[in-house]
Each structure stands twice: as C-alpha cells, then as structure tokens.
Amino acid sequence: VALALAGDGRAHREIYDRYRPAAHRVARGFAEFDEDDLEDVVQETFVRVYQNLGRLKEPARLAAWVLTIARNRALTRLARRRARQEVAEDLANERAARGEEATEMADPEADLELAVVRRIIDGLPDGPEKETVRLFYVEGNLSAREIADRLGVGKSAITMRLERFRTRVKRRLLAEVARLRGEESTARSKARSKAR
Amino acid sequence: MSGRHLDEASYRGLLGGTIEAGEARRVAEHLEAGCEACETWLESREPDLLDGATDLALSRVSPPGSAGNDLEYGRIRRRVGAGATSRWAPALAAAAVLAVAGAAVLVARVDRRPGSDTWDGVKGALGAPVPARLRFSVVRAGPGGPEVERGATGAVVPSDASLLFRVEAGGPTALALLRLGADGTEVVWRGRAAAAGALDVEVGGRPAAFPLRGLAGLQRFALLAAPDLGPERIEEARRLLAGARAGAAPGPMVGLDLVEVTVR
C-alpha cells in the first residue's frame, strides 16, 4: 500500500492482480449481471480503490476494503437497474470500511473463518440452497447467472439464495468478532488487576 | 441492545471495540445460537467492512477466481488518470520566479521528430496545421524559495522536483498533456489555447507544477494539439505513443511534441 501510494506502478498492478479474482467473484454472485456488468463492476471497484487508497487507514484491511467497495459497486449498479433511478452514493459506507469509523475490528483468524464457512455449508440441509452454494462457492466455476440457467430457476432466486447464505456467514463471523471482543476485554481486565 | 437483538449501537461497539466484555459475550452467544431477526437486520445494512471480511472468508473456500488481464488493467488506469488532476501542485511561487526570469528560463530544447527541423507534427490533408511546442522548467525547493532551472529534454532530475510546463500553440486548439512512464500512460492535463501564443499549464485557474515524487526512470511527456481533441482521439494517440518507437506520430491532424526526463 505504501508503495502504491508513492506512485509505484508495480504496486498498483499487484493490488489489482491479487484482489481482482475475489472482486470479480463478488460481482458474479448477482445473477442479474451479464459479462459486461461484471467487467464494469470490477473496473469501477479498482478505479475507486486507486482514487481512495490514500484514505485507507489500516493497510492490513486492504483485502476487506477492496471487497467492500466491490459489493457497494455491485449493489449500486443493481439498485440503479432495479429502480431505474439514481441511488444515494455509498461513499459514507466506504468511508466506514476505510476504517475512519470502525478502526479496530477484531479479526478472526483466516483458518477460523474458513472453518466457520465450511461448518455453515456442511450444516445446510440438502436442497436448492445448498446446491446453489456448492456450485457457486465450493466448485466456483459458474456465475450466479449460469447457475440460474443450469438449475432452471429465476435469476433473482439464485441471487437471494446466495445472499441469504452470505448473511448467515456474516452473522457467524460477527459472533466470532463478539467472542474475541469478550475475550480481549476480559484479558485486559485481568492484566489490570494483576498490575495493581 | 434491546431484546438481545443487534442494533446500531451494539454493532458499532463490536466493530469499533468499544463494547463492554460481558455485553460482547452475550451478543456472541445470541448470534451463535442463530437469530433470523439479526440476520434480517444485518442484511438490510449498507455494505461495510464486515461485508468485505465476509466476502474474503467466502473467497477462501472457493478455487481462485478469474484473473485480471492487461487490457482491463489498462482501462482502469486510464479511468483513474482521466479523473486525476490532484497530482498537480500549486506553483504560484514558482510561476512568479518564472515571470522574473523571463524567456531565458523557458528556452527548453524540444525533442522534435527525427529529420524534422521545423515542426510538422500535424499531418494529413484536412485543415490547417496547429503547431504546438512543449517547454518545461524544473522546480525544486531551495533555502530561499523555489529554484527554477531551464528544463532540457533528456535531463536527469531528482524525484523531489516538479515540472512546470508551458505550451506554445500556433493557433486556437485543444490540448492534452500525457505522461508516458514504465508504469503506464496517463492524461495529466487537458486545456485549450484560445489564440496563438504561450500559455502555462494551469489547474483550477492557477499555474501548477507536476510533482515527480513517486515516479522513477524515464518519463516522457507528450503534448497533443488538435482543434477537435476528444477522448477517442486522445485514447488513440495514447495507444500509439505507448507502443511507439521514439518519433512516432499520434495520427493525422494531431500535433505532437515530446520532452523526456529521467527521474532519479
């Protein structure tokens, strides 16, 4: 991030190369998008990333920040399409994601996150939602739109299934954050008592 | 937190680390047990950092996604470059020095295309040529204020310097200044000459210097001049220049002048 901020072209390119696949996957989760939409979302994402990189307070959060922007761009595009009208700019949310408001989000370990996600997938009852999640996330070769075609269901149904699953993951990750917060605070209290 | 469900205060407390330990544990238990109301509440929120973290976690269970490519990256860089004027720094002090130093300061050698003693950057049968020249000065901070030196194409300049550009146009024309470096090509300035004469590159109505901070190696600056210099024409010229050998012209009816410096 520091190199990119200093104008190092290779660092810019590395950010793109490293996070482009995940940003593209975020956009692919919306079955309403065709290939042109996906490209636009990816491009808009990285244009915003480069334009706002200087405001990222926690470089360690770069990955999550890029993906937050990608989701914002995708949702904004979707909202425009659905409502056929301009939606409010989402800069405020990206500002929060940059760490200006939530600066110290506790990070569950990557392995823990992975375990949480796998547990949720395994725990899904057999059925359309599990099949959609398996095709999109586990196999990972099809876009939401392609899954809709394959399963013969409406595009919005696939988007909804994926979003429902994603929200479940989000809730569980937030639970992990809460658990870590509880442990951190307890550890700090014990340390203070010991010091006294 | 009312009724143990998530609300704005508890959510922000969790992410910001301001929540009390006991409350955090209660929230954790509540969320781990599963709560549709909290899921609905989370789903209704605009995306924030937790969403980014969620997508990141989900990406870890998936095979690598679709990699990028040079074409897409180039488009992104151009869009960033087209909207970026913030690199320019106000150069009022430097401009004042230039005004005192007069023309001698501005006599920069312009790199013309090989075999051409006089400017003939405009080709083609249509319309009259609009000759244009790009001159520059190197500005550095000195103990007594900005120090300005005549810019010479091919010179080695330090990375803490800035370049102050002056354009000389032979008539009314649209203008664009491109930077071509190892990291890509960007449009750094667009302007218009209302009549024949010299004009300083300005941003926001003020003379502006182009900082070299963060750049390294050979940097070429190309001035394009044409009565009609729309984005497509600039893009065409940019593409040609990016892959061009020295001296290549950007196309018919587009005037071109080039200067180059090496940043160390």
Tab-separated table of C-alpha atoms in Angstrom:
chain	number	residue	atom	x	y	z
A	1	VAL	CA	0.000	0.000	0.000
A	2	ALA	CA	2.818	2.380	0.861
A	3	LEU	CA	4.489	1.724	-2.477
A	4	ALA	CA	1.229	2.184	-4.328
A	5	LEU	CA	0.668	5.461	-2.539
A	6	ALA	CA	4.134	6.554	-3.586
A	7	GLY	CA	3.072	6.016	-7.174
A	8	ASP	CA	4.804	2.696	-7.742
A	9	GLY	CA	3.108	1.223	-10.798
A	10	ARG	CA	4.096	-2.319	-9.909
A	11	ALA	CA	2.419	-1.988	-6.538
A	12	HIS	CA	-0.748	-0.758	-8.242
A	13	ARG	CA	-0.676	-3.710	-10.526
A	14	GLU	CA	-0.093	-6.113	-7.677
A	15	ILE	CA	-3.165	-4.843	-5.858
A	16	TYR	CA	-5.193	-5.439	-8.995
A	17	ASP	CA	-3.727	-8.881	-9.655
A	18	ARG	CA	-4.140	-10.007	-6.071
A	19	TYR	CA	-7.703	-8.886	-5.448
A	20	ARG	CA	-9.277	-8.891	-8.867
A	21	PRO	CA	-10.384	-12.563	-8.695
A	22	ALA	CA	-12.199	-12.063	-5.391
A	23	ALA	CA	-13.768	-8.778	-6.548
A	24	HIS	CA	-14.943	-10.487	-9.717
A	25	ARG	CA	-16.433	-13.290	-7.644
A	26	VAL	CA	-18.386	-10.794	-5.551
A	27	ALA	CA	-19.922	-9.389	-8.726
A	28	ARG	CA	-20.604	-12.862	-10.115
A	29	GLY	CA	-22.835	-13.532	-7.139
A	30	PHE	CA	-25.510	-11.319	-8.686
A	31	ALA	CA	-27.343	-13.317	-11.305
A	32	GLU	CA	-28.788	-10.161	-12.824
A	33	PHE	CA	-25.351	-9.209	-14.158
A	34	ASP	CA	-24.086	-10.169	-17.568
A	35	GLU	CA	-20.429	-10.222	-18.556
A	36	ASP	CA	-20.381	-6.503	-19.344
A	37	ASP	CA	-21.807	-5.718	-15.924
A	38	LEU	CA	-19.178	-7.873	-14.251
A	39	GLU	CA	-16.389	-6.084	-16.081
A	40	ASP	CA	-17.833	-2.703	-15.220
A	41	VAL	CA	-18.155	-3.570	-11.545
A	42	VAL	CA	-14.554	-4.769	-11.425
A	43	GLN	CA	-13.288	-1.685	-13.209
A	44	GLU	CA	-15.310	0.706	-11.075
A	45	THR	CA	-14.058	-1.087	-7.994
A	46	PHE	CA	-10.404	-0.614	-8.811
A	47	VAL	CA	-10.862	2.937	-10.025
A	48	ARG	CA	-12.290	3.701	-6.564
A	49	VAL	CA	-9.578	1.711	-4.859
A	50	TYR	CA	-6.810	3.708	-6.533
A	51	GLN	CA	-8.574	7.008	-6.093
A	52	ASN	CA	-9.156	6.450	-2.376
A	53	LEU	CA	-6.114	4.432	-1.391
A	54	GLY	CA	-4.666	7.371	0.496
A	55	ARG	CA	-7.618	7.307	2.859
A	56	LEU	CA	-7.192	3.689	3.873
A	57	LYS	CA	-6.085	3.930	7.462
A	58	GLU	CA	-5.337	0.289	8.027
A	59	PRO	CA	-3.398	-1.249	5.156
A	60	ALA	CA	-3.912	-4.680	6.725
A	61	ARG	CA	-7.561	-4.280	5.833
A	62	LEU	CA	-6.905	-3.734	2.163
A	63	ALA	CA	-8.499	-7.007	1.059
A	64	ALA	CA	-11.715	-6.485	3.016
A	65	TRP	CA	-11.816	-2.861	1.924
A	66	VAL	CA	-11.484	-3.753	-1.765
A	67	LEU	CA	-14.259	-6.312	-1.455
A	68	THR	CA	-16.488	-3.872	0.410
A	69	ILE	CA	-16.089	-1.467	-2.470
A	70	ALA	CA	-16.780	-4.253	-4.957
A	71	ARG	CA	-20.015	-5.135	-3.158
A	72	ASN	CA	-21.011	-1.498	-2.977
A	73	ARG	CA	-20.409	-1.045	-6.682
A	74	ALA	CA	-22.377	-4.185	-7.468
A	75	LEU	CA	-25.312	-3.214	-5.256
A	76	THR	CA	-25.355	0.322	-6.561
A	77	ARG	CA	-25.464	-0.979	-10.093
A	78	LEU	CA	-28.188	-3.418	-9.201
A	79	ALA	CA	-30.223	-0.770	-7.418
A	80	ARG	CA	-29.947	1.527	-10.396
A	81	ARG	CA	-31.056	-1.207	-12.662
A	82	ARG	CA	-33.951	-2.230	-10.474
A	83	ALA	CA	-35.173	1.202	-9.594
A	84	ARG	CA	-34.210	2.859	-12.861
A	85	GLN	CA	-33.073	5.822	-10.903
A	86	GLU	CA	-30.051	7.132	-9.166
A	87	VAL	CA	-29.383	5.810	-5.698
A	88	ALA	CA	-27.600	7.584	-2.956
A	89	GLU	CA	-23.850	7.490	-3.191
A	90	ASP	CA	-22.302	4.930	-0.942
A	91	LEU	CA	-19.203	6.842	-0.103
A	92	ALA	CA	-20.183	7.018	3.542
A	93	ASN	CA	-20.141	3.253	3.784
A	94	GLU	CA	-16.816	3.017	2.047
A	95	ARG	CA	-15.518	5.647	4.440
A	96	ALA	CA	-16.540	3.425	7.322
A	97	ALA	CA	-14.865	0.497	5.620
A	98	ARG	CA	-11.694	2.511	5.237
A	99	GLY	CA	-11.502	2.496	8.980
A	100	GLU	CA	-12.491	6.058	9.701
A	101	GLU	CA	-15.321	4.921	11.904
A	102	ALA	CA	-14.623	1.308	12.755
A	103	THR	CA	-10.923	1.310	13.250
A	104	GLU	CA	-10.278	-1.715	15.359
A	105	MET	CA	-12.457	-4.521	14.171
A	106	ALA	CA	-11.202	-7.713	15.758
A	107	ASP	CA	-10.027	-10.130	13.109
A	108	PRO	CA	-10.900	-13.765	13.433
A	109	GLU	CA	-8.027	-15.854	12.110
A	110	ALA	CA	-8.277	-16.835	8.468
A	111	ASP	CA	-8.319	-20.527	9.431
A	112	LEU	CA	-11.131	-19.879	11.848
A	113	GLU	CA	-13.104	-18.028	9.212
A	114	LEU	CA	-12.596	-20.876	6.804
A	115	ALA	CA	-13.790	-23.357	9.417
A	116	VAL	CA	-16.850	-21.222	10.114
A	117	VAL	CA	-17.767	-21.065	6.447
A	118	ARG	CA	-17.240	-24.788	5.931
A	119	ARG	CA	-19.301	-25.599	9.002
A	120	ILE	CA	-22.163	-23.493	7.727
A	121	ILE	CA	-22.049	-25.117	4.311
A	122	ASP	CA	-21.952	-28.606	5.831
A	123	GLY	CA	-24.830	-27.705	8.103
A	124	LEU	CA	-27.127	-26.645	5.288
A	125	PRO	CA	-29.933	-29.129	4.700
A	126	ASP	CA	-29.803	-30.826	1.323
A	127	GLY	CA	-31.834	-28.798	-1.113
A	128	PRO	CA	-31.742	-25.934	-3.585
A	129	GLU	CA	-29.866	-23.538	-1.298
A	130	LYS	CA	-27.087	-25.997	-0.556
A	131	GLU	CA	-26.824	-26.907	-4.222
A	132	THR	CA	-26.589	-23.231	-5.194
A	133	VAL	CA	-23.948	-22.555	-2.551
A	134	ARG	CA	-21.989	-25.630	-3.572
A	135	LEU	CA	-21.997	-24.648	-7.239
A	136	PHE	CA	-21.111	-21.026	-6.601
A	137	TYR	CA	-18.650	-21.167	-3.735
A	138	VAL	CA	-17.289	-24.707	-3.477
A	139	GLU	CA	-16.999	-25.593	-7.141
A	140	GLY	CA	-16.721	-21.953	-8.006
A	141	ASN	CA	-16.732	-22.234	-11.778
A	142	LEU	CA	-20.190	-20.882	-12.530
A	143	SER	CA	-21.565	-17.397	-12.121
A	144	ALA	CA	-24.897	-16.914	-10.396
A	145	ARG	CA	-26.447	-16.318	-13.797
A	146	GLU	CA	-25.063	-19.567	-15.141
A	147	ILE	CA	-26.320	-21.403	-12.070
A	148	ALA	CA	-29.792	-19.982	-12.684
A	149	ASP	CA	-29.664	-21.365	-16.221
A	150	ARG	CA	-28.419	-24.736	-15.085
A	151	LEU	CA	-30.963	-25.156	-12.316
A	152	GLY	CA	-33.747	-23.693	-14.401
A	153	VAL	CA	-34.801	-21.089	-11.856
A	154	GLY	CA	-35.115	-17.324	-11.983
A	155	LYS	CA	-32.053	-15.154	-11.662
A	156	SER	CA	-33.355	-13.298	-8.639
A	157	ALA	CA	-33.986	-16.604	-6.829
A	158	ILE	CA	-30.317	-17.514	-7.165
A	159	THR	CA	-29.190	-14.083	-6.014
A	160	MET	CA	-31.476	-14.378	-2.997
A	161	ARG	CA	-30.205	-17.834	-2.073
A	162	LEU	CA	-26.618	-16.686	-2.227
A	163	GLU	CA	-27.365	-13.531	-0.275
A	164	ARG	CA	-29.225	-15.480	2.405
A	165	PHE	CA	-26.304	-17.833	2.804
A	166	ARG	CA	-23.868	-14.965	2.830
A	167	THR	CA	-25.807	-13.184	5.551
A	168	ARG	CA	-25.652	-16.349	7.650
A	169	VAL	CA	-21.870	-16.365	7.249
A	170	LYS	CA	-21.809	-12.696	8.121
A	171	ARG	CA	-23.776	-13.302	11.319
A	172	ARG	CA	-21.452	-16.113	12.351
A	173	LEU	CA	-18.368	-14.013	11.657
A	174	LEU	CA	-19.844	-11.207	13.707
A	175	ALA	CA	-20.402	-13.720	16.506
A	176	GLU	CA	-16.699	-14.564	16.306
A	177	VAL	CA	-15.846	-10.873	16.466
A	178	ALA	CA	-18.075	-10.553	19.543
A	179	ARG	CA	-16.455	-13.584	21.142
A	180	LEU	CA	-12.990	-12.113	20.535
A	181	ARG	CA	-14.127	-8.787	21.955
A	182	GLY	CA	-15.306	-10.536	25.098
A	183	GLU	CA	-12.007	-12.361	25.459
A	184	GLU	CA	-9.944	-9.250	24.768
A	185	SER	CA	-11.790	-7.214	27.376
A	186	THR	CA	-11.555	-9.987	29.942
A	187	ALA	CA	-7.834	-10.376	29.315
A	188	ARG	CA	-7.335	-6.631	29.679
A	189	SER	CA	-9.251	-6.586	32.959
A	190	LYS	CA	-7.171	-9.461	34.325
A	191	ALA	CA	-3.962	-7.735	33.274
A	192	ARG	CA	-5.057	-4.522	35.008
A	193	SER	CA	-5.943	-6.425	38.220
A	194	LYS	CA	-2.606	-8.203	38.156
A	195	ALA	CA	-0.749	-4.939	37.671
A	196	ARG	CA	-2.491	-3.433	40.667
B	1	MET	CA	-29.084	-3.809	22.815
B	2	SER	CA	-32.808	-4.308	23.353
B	3	GLY	CA	-34.219	-7.814	23.468
B	4	ARG	CA	-30.732	-9.121	22.784
B	5	HIS	CA	-31.060	-8.371	19.118
B	6	LEU	CA	-28.430	-6.406	17.288
B	7	ASP	CA	-28.897	-2.696	16.995
B	8	GLU	CA	-26.796	0.126	15.662
B	9	ALA	CA	-25.067	0.864	18.964
B	10	SER	CA	-24.069	-2.707	19.722
B	11	TYR	CA	-22.988	-3.280	16.152
B	12	ARG	CA	-20.751	-0.228	16.118
B	13	GLY	CA	-19.469	-1.125	19.565
B	14	LEU	CA	-18.482	-4.543	18.304
B	15	LEU	CA	-16.688	-3.306	15.226
B	16	GLY	CA	-15.107	-0.356	16.981
B	17	GLY	CA	-14.036	-2.296	20.063
B	18	THR	CA	-15.954	-0.130	22.500
B	19	ILE	CA	-18.432	-2.765	23.642
B	20	GLU	CA	-18.225	-3.962	27.236
B	21	ALA	CA	-16.888	-7.517	27.678
B	22	GLY	CA	-19.985	-9.021	29.212
B	23	GLU	CA	-22.183	-7.496	26.556
B	24	ALA	CA	-19.867	-8.778	23.828
B	25	ARG	CA	-20.145	-12.295	25.203
B	26	ARG	CA	-23.927	-12.050	25.324
B	27	VAL	CA	-24.019	-10.854	21.726
B	28	ALA	CA	-21.717	-13.690	20.711
B	29	GLU	CA	-23.983	-16.273	22.330
B	30	HIS	CA	-27.056	-14.716	20.795
B	31	LEU	CA	-25.596	-14.673	17.304
B	32	GLU	CA	-24.083	-18.131	17.548
B	33	ALA	CA	-27.451	-19.541	18.507
B	34	GLY	CA	-28.902	-18.168	15.284
B	35	CYS	CA	-31.330	-15.296	15.032
B	36	GLU	CA	-33.367	-14.531	11.962
B	37	ALA	CA	-34.187	-11.041	13.183
B	38	CYS	CA	-30.492	-10.192	13.476
B	39	GLU	CA	-29.796	-11.716	10.064
B	40	THR	CA	-32.538	-9.592	8.554
B	41	TRP	CA	-31.104	-6.548	10.274
B	42	LEU	CA	-27.612	-7.330	9.001
B	43	GLU	CA	-28.925	-7.914	5.506
B	44	SER	CA	-30.657	-4.555	5.484
B	45	ARG	CA	-27.477	-2.626	6.176
B	46	GLU	CA	-25.404	-0.979	3.505
B	47	PRO	CA	-22.160	-2.871	2.900
B	48	ASP	CA	-19.350	-2.095	5.287
B	49	LEU	CA	-16.134	-3.656	6.461
B	50	LEU	CA	-17.886	-6.746	7.822
B	51	ASP	CA	-19.186	-7.397	4.324
B	52	GLY	CA	-15.692	-7.177	2.921
B	53	ALA	CA	-14.465	-9.580	5.596
B	54	THR	CA	-17.344	-11.941	4.830
B	55	ASP	CA	-16.605	-11.961	1.115
B	56	LEU	CA	-12.951	-12.502	1.882
B	57	ALA	CA	-13.792	-15.502	4.067
B	58	LEU	CA	-16.062	-16.900	1.376
B	59	SER	CA	-13.385	-16.475	-1.252
B	60	ARG	CA	-11.170	-18.793	0.798
B	61	VAL	CA	-13.437	-21.785	0.275
B	62	SER	CA	-13.528	-21.236	-3.471
B	63	PRO	CA	-10.993	-22.021	-6.169
B	64	PRO	CA	-9.086	-18.992	-7.463
B	65	GLY	CA	-11.365	-16.719	-9.406
B	66	SER	CA	-10.951	-15.143	-12.780
B	67	ALA	CA	-7.586	-13.423	-13.042
B	68	GLY	CA	-7.238	-9.972	-14.488
B	69	ASN	CA	-5.619	-9.012	-17.744
B	70	ASP	CA	-3.581	-6.197	-19.212
B	71	LEU	CA	-6.463	-4.800	-21.203
B	72	GLU	CA	-8.747	-4.408	-18.206
B	73	TYR	CA	-5.965	-3.064	-16.052
B	74	GLY	CA	-5.119	-0.538	-18.756
B	75	ARG	CA	-8.726	0.648	-18.837
B	76	ILE	CA	-8.741	1.078	-15.074
B	77	ARG	CA	-5.507	3.058	-15.129
B	78	ARG	CA	-6.815	5.302	-17.880
B	79	ARG	CA	-10.013	5.978	-15.965
B	80	VAL	CA	-8.016	6.815	-12.880
B	81	GLY	CA	-5.692	9.006	-14.922
B	82	ALA	CA	-8.501	10.798	-16.719
B	83	GLY	CA	-10.034	11.900	-13.463
B	84	ALA	CA	-6.818	12.613	-11.638
B	85	THR	CA	-5.703	16.161	-11.503
B	86	SER	CA	-4.791	16.131	-7.839
B	87	ARG	CA	-1.183	15.282	-8.568
B	88	TRP	CA	-0.665	18.800	-9.766
B	89	ALA	CA	0.630	21.114	-7.100
B	90	PRO	CA	0.045	24.844	-6.987
B	91	ALA	CA	3.076	26.641	-8.302
B	92	LEU	CA	2.330	30.258	-7.708
B	93	ALA	CA	5.729	30.976	-6.211
B	94	ALA	CA	7.462	29.156	-8.984
B	95	ALA	CA	5.394	30.987	-11.540
B	96	ALA	CA	6.462	34.279	-10.023
B	97	VAL	CA	10.082	33.252	-10.330
B	98	LEU	CA	9.468	32.309	-13.910
B	99	ALA	CA	7.933	35.656	-14.639
B	100	VAL	CA	11.039	37.390	-13.345
B	101	ALA	CA	13.420	35.045	-15.055
B	102	GLY	CA	11.694	35.644	-18.319
B	103	ALA	CA	12.035	33.822	-21.537
B	104	ALA	CA	15.565	32.606	-20.936
B	105	VAL	CA	14.286	30.227	-18.316
B	106	LEU	CA	11.811	28.816	-20.723
B	107	VAL	CA	14.127	28.093	-23.575
B	108	ALA	CA	13.912	24.370	-23.311
B	109	ARG	CA	15.034	22.248	-26.142
B	110	VAL	CA	12.104	20.438	-27.596
B	111	ASP	CA	12.579	16.945	-28.802
B	112	ARG	CA	11.350	17.004	-32.344
B	113	ARG	CA	10.836	14.030	-34.512
B	114	PRO	CA	13.975	12.878	-36.312
B	115	GLY	CA	14.616	14.509	-39.633
B	116	SER	CA	12.440	17.463	-38.948
B	117	ASP	CA	13.937	20.874	-38.378
B	118	THR	CA	10.646	22.620	-38.237
B	119	TRP	CA	7.529	21.490	-36.532
B	120	ASP	CA	5.369	19.321	-38.731
B	121	GLY	CA	3.551	17.213	-36.226
B	122	VAL	CA	0.260	17.777	-37.955
B	123	LYS	CA	-0.231	15.537	-40.891
B	124	GLY	CA	-2.995	14.839	-43.329
B	125	ALA	CA	-4.818	16.786	-45.939
B	126	LEU	CA	-7.590	18.251	-43.850
B	127	GLY	CA	-7.438	21.648	-42.226
B	128	ALA	CA	-4.522	23.843	-41.335
B	129	PRO	CA	-1.781	22.610	-39.035
B	130	VAL	CA	-1.796	23.793	-35.442
B	131	PRO	CA	1.821	23.704	-34.413
B	132	ALA	CA	2.436	23.331	-30.726
B	133	ARG	CA	5.516	23.105	-28.588
B	134	LEU	CA	6.015	21.897	-25.069
B	135	ARG	CA	8.551	23.614	-22.868
B	136	PHE	CA	9.266	22.931	-19.260
B	137	SER	CA	11.215	24.079	-16.251
B	138	VAL	CA	12.411	22.058	-13.295
B	139	VAL	CA	11.298	23.443	-9.944
B	140	ARG	CA	12.909	22.457	-6.650
B	141	ALA	CA	12.510	23.777	-3.151
B	142	GLY	CA	15.528	25.853	-2.158
B	143	PRO	CA	16.541	27.580	1.043
B	144	GLY	CA	15.290	30.925	-0.200
B	145	GLY	CA	12.235	29.657	-2.028
B	146	PRO	CA	11.607	27.693	-5.207
B	147	GLU	CA	14.570	27.294	-7.538
B	148	VAL	CA	13.802	27.087	-11.209
B	149	GLU	CA	16.049	25.732	-13.914
B	150	ARG	CA	15.550	25.528	-17.588
B	151	GLY	CA	14.283	22.100	-18.481
B	152	ALA	CA	16.204	20.181	-21.068
B	153	THR	CA	14.781	17.080	-22.613
B	154	GLY	CA	16.842	14.066	-21.693
B	155	ALA	CA	17.904	15.586	-18.400
B	156	VAL	CA	18.189	13.629	-15.185
B	157	VAL	CA	16.053	15.213	-12.494
B	158	PRO	CA	15.605	14.371	-8.818
B	159	SER	CA	12.366	12.856	-7.634
B	160	ASP	CA	11.711	15.756	-5.266
B	161	ALA	CA	11.479	18.142	-8.202
B	162	SER	CA	8.399	19.237	-10.073
B	163	LEU	CA	7.966	20.166	-13.701
B	164	LEU	CA	6.357	23.383	-14.773
B	165	PHE	CA	5.071	23.200	-18.309
B	166	ARG	CA	4.446	25.897	-20.855
B	167	VAL	CA	2.703	25.316	-24.136
B	168	GLU	CA	3.204	27.358	-27.263
B	169	ALA	CA	0.394	26.961	-29.737
B	170	GLY	CA	0.286	28.301	-33.268
B	171	GLY	CA	-3.432	28.984	-33.130
B	172	PRO	CA	-6.666	28.071	-31.397
B	173	THR	CA	-6.556	24.435	-30.425
B	174	ALA	CA	-7.472	21.870	-27.828
B	175	LEU	CA	-4.522	20.488	-25.923
B	176	ALA	CA	-3.710	17.428	-23.885
B	177	LEU	CA	-0.599	16.526	-21.964
B	178	LEU	CA	0.183	12.866	-21.483
B	179	ARG	CA	2.738	11.225	-19.252
B	180	LEU	CA	4.301	8.020	-20.502
B	181	GLY	CA	6.298	6.039	-17.987
B	182	ALA	CA	7.180	2.439	-17.297
B	183	ASP	CA	4.094	2.244	-15.086
B	184	GLY	CA	1.759	3.213	-17.886
B	185	THR	CA	0.346	6.230	-19.633
B	186	GLU	CA	-1.940	8.836	-18.199
B	187	VAL	CA	-3.536	12.046	-19.331
B	188	VAL	CA	-2.284	14.574	-16.820
B	189	TRP	CA	-3.766	17.751	-18.198
B	190	ARG	CA	-6.242	18.989	-20.746
B	191	GLY	CA	-6.659	22.556	-21.861
B	192	ARG	CA	-7.348	24.873	-24.741
B	193	ALA	CA	-5.478	27.673	-26.431
B	194	ALA	CA	-7.892	30.405	-27.447
B	195	ALA	CA	-5.367	32.033	-29.762
B	196	ALA	CA	-1.789	31.714	-30.892
B	197	GLY	CA	0.699	32.233	-28.112
B	198	ALA	CA	2.099	30.754	-24.963
B	199	LEU	CA	0.163	29.521	-22.012
B	200	ASP	CA	1.238	27.994	-18.750
B	201	VAL	CA	-0.287	24.726	-17.723
B	202	GLU	CA	-2.834	25.584	-15.091
B	203	VAL	CA	-5.074	23.551	-12.838
B	204	GLY	CA	-8.021	25.238	-11.235
B	205	GLY	CA	-7.069	28.538	-12.838
B	206	ARG	CA	-3.613	28.607	-11.275
B	207	PRO	CA	-0.200	27.637	-12.610
B	208	ALA	CA	0.541	24.131	-11.447
B	209	ALA	CA	3.681	22.079	-11.253
B	210	PHE	CA	3.732	18.356	-11.848
B	211	PRO	CA	5.486	16.613	-8.927
B	212	LEU	CA	7.784	13.749	-9.848
B	213	ARG	CA	7.517	12.247	-6.375
B	214	GLY	CA	6.868	8.521	-6.606
B	215	LEU	CA	7.984	8.272	-10.205
B	216	ALA	CA	11.192	6.644	-11.336
B	217	GLY	CA	13.082	6.164	-14.569
B	218	LEU	CA	12.298	7.593	-17.943
B	219	GLN	CA	9.247	9.827	-18.068
B	220	ARG	CA	8.056	11.153	-21.404
B	221	PHE	CA	5.571	13.977	-21.622
B	222	ALA	CA	3.663	14.315	-24.853
B	223	LEU	CA	1.702	17.379	-25.854
B	224	LEU	CA	-1.162	16.736	-28.244
B	225	ALA	CA	-2.796	19.563	-30.151
B	226	ALA	CA	-5.806	19.397	-32.425
B	227	PRO	CA	-8.888	21.527	-32.960
B	228	ASP	CA	-11.019	18.528	-32.082
B	229	LEU	CA	-9.305	16.515	-29.387
B	230	GLY	CA	-11.968	14.305	-27.893
B	231	PRO	CA	-11.421	11.329	-25.594
B	232	GLU	CA	-11.329	8.890	-28.504
B	233	ARG	CA	-8.619	10.812	-30.262
B	234	ILE	CA	-6.589	11.129	-27.093
B	235	GLU	CA	-7.014	7.435	-26.464
B	236	GLU	CA	-5.871	6.633	-29.986
B	237	ALA	CA	-2.818	8.823	-29.565
B	238	ARG	CA	-2.119	7.388	-26.140
B	239	ARG	CA	-2.209	3.860	-27.516
B	240	LEU	CA	0.105	4.721	-30.363
B	241	LEU	CA	2.520	6.565	-28.151
B	242	ALA	CA	2.552	3.831	-25.524
B	243	GLY	CA	3.734	1.287	-28.039
B	244	ALA	CA	5.575	3.641	-30.303
B	245	ARG	CA	9.207	3.979	-31.007
B	246	ALA	CA	10.591	7.451	-30.480
B	247	GLY	CA	9.340	9.883	-33.044
B	248	ALA	CA	6.086	8.154	-33.838
B	249	ALA	CA	3.207	10.482	-34.610
B	250	PRO	CA	-0.145	10.037	-32.913
B	251	GLY	CA	-2.118	10.160	-36.126
B	252	PRO	CA	-3.328	12.579	-38.753
B	253	MET	CA	-4.296	16.068	-37.682
B	254	VAL	CA	-2.861	15.704	-34.207
B	255	GLY	CA	0.092	17.876	-33.347
B	256	LEU	CA	2.671	16.287	-31.119
B	257	ASP	CA	5.628	17.438	-29.134
B	258	LEU	CA	7.617	15.350	-26.714
B	259	VAL	CA	10.010	16.018	-23.872
B	260	GLU	CA	11.536	13.462	-21.604
B	261	VAL	CA	13.339	13.345	-18.306
B	262	THR	CA	14.831	10.572	-16.222
B	263	VAL	CA	13.783	10.662	-12.583
B	264	ARG	CA	16.356	9.536	-10.031
